[in-house]
């Protein structure tokens, strides 16, 4: 455990690594922990020998150089900001316990957000996907479309989480660790009920037993397999930007845009959509793609005749 009075934790490297193993690892989701670990590993590599200085010797210039090194390596603004936020956390704790005069990382501003240029799927594209998808991918598409869940949450759905009698999926998001009580839309409810009734008997634990242990990001992972499905369905993907990796306008993540946009276009309030686990606060601005007719209907709700 971190002890600010122990001289073994007075260097930048030792403090950050101790925070990572003794605090972050015990309190955050595994995926978040690995994000923190990757960010701090990059930070130490950028610091070089300076990482072995007393933590109070860390400067604003060190943090600025860390951010610039990521930019030079072709990292996206979002990636840089996530890494910078990860570095801020242990340094903020060091300041709170009196090891530093201030958190130097907090003095470096985040990079401006950029439009992701991501878009939702159209109804025609979803129909095309379902036409060429395997039975397992049809189930994944149904789950993602009607819940907005991330790929790993979809493929790791357990039957014990699914209440087919009441029509709810009660699960914990892998990324945020939030507990979500997701009502099952009728099409998803019917689809899962059909899967459950199929012969031979389905796996008693997992809805998608052949997919649950597969990674999403490897070369042969689920994300790349979904890209092949898009190609088979003749859904064109447009390159919107390129940093370390290419970013396209549609990917599996587009189902989150689709889910939130469809709800928004039906007049579901942001507060209600937050409870459904898509996003919080201004993050909805990323996912909302308001249709013109809905916006027209909204402005036409204003009182008539005021400009006469």
XYZ file of C-alpha atoms in Angstrom:
308
model
C 0.000 0.000 0.000
C 1.191 3.546 -0.735
C 2.778 5.165 2.300
C 3.849 8.795 1.769
C 6.259 8.461 4.704
C 8.084 5.508 3.115
C 11.133 6.779 1.158
C 10.728 3.852 -1.268
C 7.762 5.679 -2.779
C 9.350 9.067 -3.187
C 10.453 8.693 -6.806
C 8.097 9.400 -9.678
C 8.372 5.830 -10.954
C 7.839 4.117 -7.612
C 4.909 6.292 -6.642
C 3.096 5.802 -9.948
C 3.690 2.050 -10.080
C 2.674 1.606 -6.456
C -0.540 3.558 -7.080
C -1.193 1.402 -10.134
C -0.815 -1.921 -8.317
C -2.152 -1.105 -4.865
C -4.987 1.304 -5.629
C -6.035 1.240 -9.299
C -5.853 -2.525 -9.644
C -8.114 -2.952 -6.623
C -10.705 -0.308 -7.442
C -11.305 -0.049 -11.203
C -12.484 -2.389 -13.931
C -9.797 -4.572 -15.574
C -10.076 -2.717 -18.872
C -9.658 0.638 -17.110
C -6.685 -0.714 -15.171
C -4.981 -1.708 -18.408
C -5.609 1.763 -19.848
C -3.971 3.253 -16.752
C -1.098 0.802 -16.938
C -0.423 1.501 -20.611
C -0.533 5.258 -20.038
C 1.860 5.139 -17.077
C 4.208 2.786 -18.937
C 4.389 5.285 -21.790
C 4.875 8.100 -19.306
C 7.822 6.334 -17.636
C 9.383 5.581 -21.007
C 9.125 9.239 -21.974
C 10.602 10.338 -18.650
C 13.617 8.043 -18.970
C 16.050 8.487 -16.074
C 14.058 11.443 -14.776
C 11.426 8.968 -13.584
C 13.839 8.061 -10.763
C 13.921 11.603 -9.409
C 11.995 12.613 -6.300
C 8.350 13.076 -7.236
C 8.505 16.747 -6.263
C 11.045 17.250 -9.083
C 8.440 16.505 -11.734
C 7.835 19.586 -13.882
C 5.145 20.933 -16.161
C 7.653 20.553 -18.996
C 7.847 16.813 -18.316
C 4.100 16.480 -18.753
C 4.101 18.692 -21.853
C 6.835 16.547 -23.386
C 4.846 13.392 -22.628
C 1.818 14.782 -24.430
C 3.924 16.006 -27.360
C 5.617 12.614 -27.704
C 2.211 10.974 -28.121
C 1.234 13.540 -30.752
C 4.502 12.921 -32.593
C 3.825 9.178 -32.507
C 0.546 9.746 -34.319
C -1.837 9.242 -31.384
C -5.298 10.761 -31.710
C -6.329 13.699 -29.498
C -8.728 11.416 -27.643
C -5.948 8.893 -26.966
C -3.634 11.659 -25.725
C -6.304 13.037 -23.423
C -7.120 9.629 -21.930
C -3.425 8.994 -21.222
C -2.954 12.450 -19.711
C -5.975 11.961 -17.441
C -4.513 8.637 -16.296
C -1.235 10.305 -15.328
C -3.079 13.067 -13.485
C -4.719 10.660 -11.029
C -1.668 9.339 -9.082
C -0.054 12.772 -9.230
C -3.170 14.326 -7.757
C -3.012 11.835 -4.895
C 0.651 12.698 -4.336
C -0.349 16.348 -4.011
C -3.207 15.567 -1.621
C -0.930 13.693 0.780
C 1.634 16.486 0.715
C 4.349 14.896 -1.412
C 4.195 17.618 -4.072
C 3.375 21.297 -4.002
C 0.813 20.922 -6.786
C -0.268 18.516 -9.506
C 1.812 19.584 -12.494
C -0.209 17.370 -14.851
C -3.335 19.400 -14.101
C -1.596 22.461 -15.575
C -1.417 20.894 -19.052
C -4.703 21.336 -20.861
C -6.402 18.549 -22.730
C -6.341 18.687 -26.510
C -9.481 20.022 -28.209
C -12.083 17.385 -28.959
C -12.501 16.489 -32.584
C -15.617 15.331 -34.349
C -15.373 11.570 -34.617
C -17.385 11.658 -37.851
C -18.943 8.396 -36.715
C -22.474 7.789 -37.878
C -25.314 5.438 -36.966
C -26.365 2.554 -39.163
C -29.411 2.995 -41.364
C -32.326 0.573 -41.152
C -31.434 -0.706 -44.614
C -27.849 -1.423 -43.548
C -29.044 -3.307 -40.464
C -31.331 -5.434 -42.647
C -28.423 -6.152 -45.010
C -26.233 -7.216 -42.079
C -28.859 -9.559 -40.677
C -29.312 -11.144 -44.095
C -25.669 -12.296 -44.312
C -24.886 -12.763 -40.598
C -24.360 -16.137 -38.939
C -26.816 -17.109 -36.180
C -24.350 -15.938 -33.521
C -23.772 -12.591 -35.189
C -27.518 -12.117 -35.653
C -27.881 -12.410 -31.893
C -25.017 -9.971 -31.291
C -26.554 -7.471 -33.712
C -29.940 -7.753 -32.007
C -28.369 -7.159 -28.594
C -26.293 -4.179 -29.748
C -29.102 -2.573 -31.747
C -31.686 -2.720 -28.968
C -29.417 -2.035 -25.970
C -26.494 0.048 -27.253
C -24.152 -2.320 -25.396
C -20.465 -2.560 -26.278
C -19.193 -5.581 -28.176
C -17.625 -7.324 -25.163
C -20.781 -6.837 -23.095
C -22.887 -8.290 -25.922
C -20.852 -11.455 -26.425
C -20.568 -12.063 -22.678
C -24.282 -11.929 -21.971
C -25.226 -14.661 -19.481
C -28.605 -16.330 -19.259
C -28.696 -15.702 -15.514
C -28.645 -11.968 -16.329
C -31.599 -12.244 -18.706
C -35.063 -12.201 -17.150
C -37.257 -13.418 -19.993
C -40.307 -13.466 -17.747
C -40.154 -9.751 -16.918
C -38.156 -8.686 -19.963
C -34.938 -7.277 -18.519
C -31.193 -7.711 -18.997
C -29.465 -6.952 -15.683
C -25.729 -6.638 -16.258
C -22.627 -4.701 -15.259
C -20.780 -2.831 -18.003
C -17.233 -4.150 -18.381
C -15.788 -0.716 -19.137
C -17.528 1.485 -16.571
C -18.624 -1.143 -14.009
C -22.071 0.495 -14.007
C -25.013 -1.756 -13.225
C -27.628 -1.538 -15.946
C -31.213 -2.765 -15.812
C -31.953 -2.788 -19.533
C -35.564 -3.373 -20.595
C -35.719 -5.808 -23.489
C -37.314 -4.269 -26.560
C -39.880 -6.633 -28.048
C -37.722 -7.686 -31.048
C -34.790 -8.531 -28.760
C -37.068 -10.211 -26.244
C -38.531 -12.421 -28.977
C -35.101 -13.182 -30.443
C -33.585 -14.251 -27.103
C -36.649 -16.323 -26.318
C -36.245 -18.079 -29.663
C -32.539 -18.711 -29.007
C -33.374 -20.121 -25.589
C -35.946 -22.525 -27.041
C -33.754 -23.855 -29.854
C -32.682 -27.506 -30.068
C -30.219 -28.888 -29.237
C -30.340 -27.290 -25.819
C -28.412 -24.019 -25.701
C -25.583 -23.423 -23.276
C -27.029 -23.010 -19.793
C -24.614 -20.214 -18.838
C -23.756 -18.153 -21.910
C -25.979 -16.781 -24.641
C -23.018 -16.867 -27.064
C -20.713 -19.618 -25.774
C -18.557 -19.754 -28.920
C -17.819 -16.003 -28.820
C -17.569 -15.145 -25.129
C -13.818 -15.854 -24.747
C -12.695 -14.146 -27.940
C -10.933 -10.790 -27.858
C -12.348 -7.901 -29.783
C -9.165 -6.108 -30.838
C -6.723 -8.756 -32.110
C -6.124 -9.416 -35.808
C -8.503 -12.362 -35.697
C -10.717 -10.718 -33.106
C -14.406 -9.970 -33.149
C -14.041 -6.380 -34.370
C -12.226 -7.453 -37.523
C -14.728 -10.249 -38.028
C -17.505 -7.661 -37.872
C -15.687 -5.575 -40.497
C -15.749 -8.611 -42.789
C -19.475 -8.928 -42.132
C -19.946 -5.303 -43.200
C -18.060 -5.991 -46.411
C -20.181 -9.062 -47.102
C -23.278 -6.933 -46.588
C -21.841 -4.388 -49.070
C -21.806 -1.614 -46.452
C -19.206 0.953 -47.430
C -16.890 2.300 -44.757
C -15.306 5.716 -45.247
C -11.926 6.604 -43.755
C -12.431 9.733 -41.657
C -8.958 10.116 -40.143
C -5.744 8.274 -39.469
C -3.402 8.454 -36.505
C -1.688 5.303 -35.286
C -4.647 3.400 -36.666
C -7.328 4.119 -39.205
C -10.729 5.405 -38.073
C -13.800 4.739 -40.193
C -17.247 6.278 -40.098
C -18.876 2.955 -39.147
C -17.758 0.131 -36.890
C -19.424 -2.038 -34.269
C -19.381 1.031 -32.009
C -21.857 2.611 -34.432
C -24.577 0.547 -32.780
C -24.238 2.831 -29.738
C -24.801 5.821 -32.005
C -27.720 4.026 -33.613
C -29.375 3.100 -30.320
C -29.054 6.568 -28.798
C -30.058 8.355 -31.990
C -33.161 6.244 -32.488
C -34.267 6.941 -28.933
C -33.563 10.659 -29.331
C -35.519 10.759 -32.578
C -38.492 9.193 -30.787
C -38.417 11.952 -28.182
C -36.797 9.974 -25.345
C -35.130 12.460 -23.000
C -31.404 12.498 -22.343
C -32.013 11.705 -18.659
C -33.844 8.514 -19.566
C -31.188 7.542 -22.107
C -28.480 7.968 -19.494
C -30.242 5.385 -17.343
C -30.044 2.986 -20.264
C -26.258 3.119 -20.052
C -25.228 4.738 -23.322
C -23.495 7.818 -21.953
C -23.630 10.620 -19.430
C -23.856 14.362 -19.825
C -22.347 15.886 -22.956
C -21.208 12.498 -24.229
C -24.702 12.138 -25.681
C -23.816 14.919 -28.099
C -21.420 12.441 -29.728
C -24.075 9.788 -30.147
C -27.115 11.868 -31.092
C -27.764 12.171 -34.812
C -31.050 14.008 -34.907
C -33.147 13.476 -38.022
C -34.384 16.523 -39.862
C -38.097 15.746 -39.514
C -37.764 15.257 -35.774
C -35.988 18.618 -35.463
C -38.688 20.203 -37.596
C -41.355 18.730 -35.328
C -39.490 20.062 -32.296
C -39.291 23.666 -33.516
C -42.897 23.544 -34.706
C -43.928 23.036 -31.098
C -43.158 26.732 -30.496
C -46.199 29.057 -30.305
C -47.472 30.175 -33.709
C -48.063 33.756 -34.798
C -45.483 35.440 -32.547
C -43.578 36.919 -35.508
C -46.639 38.519 -37.159
